């Protein structure tokens, strides 16, 4: 006996519908990217900003010293020394 595969579409209609549903949901879902920055990375980022600002200030002070235009405030310097040694 020979079976011809002429009308085999009605054999498993549930599986065919399930395949169509999966294909439709796959095409309807949008793929999105999500980035999360850890608290450590945020802290490092803040630190690098402070380092950049500090580097700019140091460079400006170097330029002032080289050109002879640096005028430190003696009172602020003395206050800073006292605070350092007294721990206040």
Tab-separated table of C-alpha atoms in Angstrom:
chain	number	residue	atom	x	y	z
A	1	UNK	CA	0.000	0.000	0.000
A	2	UNK	CA	1.316	3.413	-0.975
A	3	UNK	CA	0.412	6.627	0.870
A	4	UNK	CA	0.471	9.834	-1.125
A	5	UNK	CA	1.227	12.979	0.885
A	6	UNK	CA	-1.381	15.011	-0.981
A	7	UNK	CA	-3.592	16.292	1.836
A	8	UNK	CA	-1.467	16.018	4.968
A	9	UNK	CA	-2.177	19.584	6.063
A	10	UNK	CA	-5.110	18.561	8.264
A	11	UNK	CA	-3.200	15.957	10.256
A	12	UNK	CA	-1.661	18.208	12.914
A	13	UNK	CA	-3.424	21.579	12.784
A	14	UNK	CA	-2.555	22.296	16.432
A	15	UNK	CA	1.194	22.032	15.785
A	16	UNK	CA	0.940	24.247	12.737
A	17	UNK	CA	-0.970	26.897	14.699
A	18	UNK	CA	1.544	26.697	17.542
A	19	UNK	CA	4.414	27.250	15.107
A	20	UNK	CA	2.659	30.293	13.630
A	21	UNK	CA	2.061	31.710	17.111
A	22	UNK	CA	5.711	31.297	18.054
A	23	UNK	CA	6.843	32.942	14.832
A	24	UNK	CA	4.466	35.876	15.340
A	25	UNK	CA	5.493	36.481	18.938
A	26	UNK	CA	9.152	36.268	17.979
A	27	UNK	CA	8.684	38.859	15.261
A	28	UNK	CA	6.553	41.112	17.499
A	29	UNK	CA	8.989	41.273	20.388
A	30	UNK	CA	11.417	44.130	20.230
A	31	UNK	CA	14.947	43.585	21.273
A	32	UNK	CA	16.353	46.234	23.571
A	33	UNK	CA	19.725	46.766	25.141
A	34	UNK	CA	20.089	47.475	28.809
A	35	UNK	CA	23.144	48.856	30.549
A	36	UNK	CA	23.631	48.884	34.290
A	37	UNK	CA	26.547	50.649	35.906
A	38	UNK	CA	27.633	49.259	39.236
A	39	UNK	CA	28.140	51.477	42.256
A	40	UNK	CA	31.876	50.757	42.080
A	41	UNK	CA	32.022	52.020	38.509
A	42	UNK	CA	30.115	55.158	39.499
A	43	UNK	CA	32.590	55.743	42.326
A	44	UNK	CA	35.516	55.308	39.942
A	45	UNK	CA	33.924	57.747	37.541
A	46	UNK	CA	33.569	60.353	40.305
A	47	UNK	CA	37.159	59.745	41.363
A	48	UNK	CA	38.429	60.259	37.835
A	49	UNK	CA	36.572	63.599	37.643
A	50	UNK	CA	38.255	64.712	40.865
A	51	UNK	CA	41.608	63.556	39.542
A	52	UNK	CA	41.123	65.548	36.344
A	53	UNK	CA	40.169	68.664	38.291
A	54	UNK	CA	43.103	68.181	40.642
A	55	UNK	CA	45.482	67.760	37.699
A	56	UNK	CA	44.237	71.030	36.185
A	57	UNK	CA	44.748	72.870	39.475
A	58	UNK	CA	48.246	71.445	39.897
A	59	UNK	CA	49.154	72.439	36.349
A	60	UNK	CA	47.872	75.977	36.957
A	61	UNK	CA	49.937	76.215	40.158
A	62	UNK	CA	53.035	74.967	38.325
A	63	UNK	CA	52.563	77.663	35.696
A	64	UNK	CA	52.172	80.350	38.378
A	65	UNK	CA	55.331	79.192	40.174
A	66	UNK	CA	57.331	79.106	36.921
A	67	UNK	CA	56.194	82.605	35.964
A	68	UNK	CA	56.724	83.964	39.480
A	69	UNK	CA	53.088	84.983	39.895
A	70	UNK	CA	52.186	82.540	42.691
A	71	UNK	CA	51.203	84.489	45.827
A	72	UNK	CA	50.272	82.093	48.662
A	73	UNK	CA	48.195	83.430	51.555
A	74	UNK	CA	50.375	83.101	54.672
A	75	UNK	CA	47.415	83.055	57.085
A	76	UNK	CA	45.636	80.221	55.248
A	77	UNK	CA	48.895	78.284	55.109
A	78	UNK	CA	49.423	78.704	58.856
A	79	UNK	CA	45.816	77.685	59.581
A	80	UNK	CA	46.243	74.581	57.450
A	81	UNK	CA	49.439	73.612	59.268
A	82	UNK	CA	47.778	74.087	62.665
A	83	UNK	CA	44.739	72.032	61.646
A	84	UNK	CA	46.989	69.255	60.402
A	85	UNK	CA	49.053	69.007	63.583
A	86	UNK	CA	46.192	69.536	66.049
A	87	UNK	CA	43.868	67.155	64.215
A	88	UNK	CA	40.956	69.605	64.026
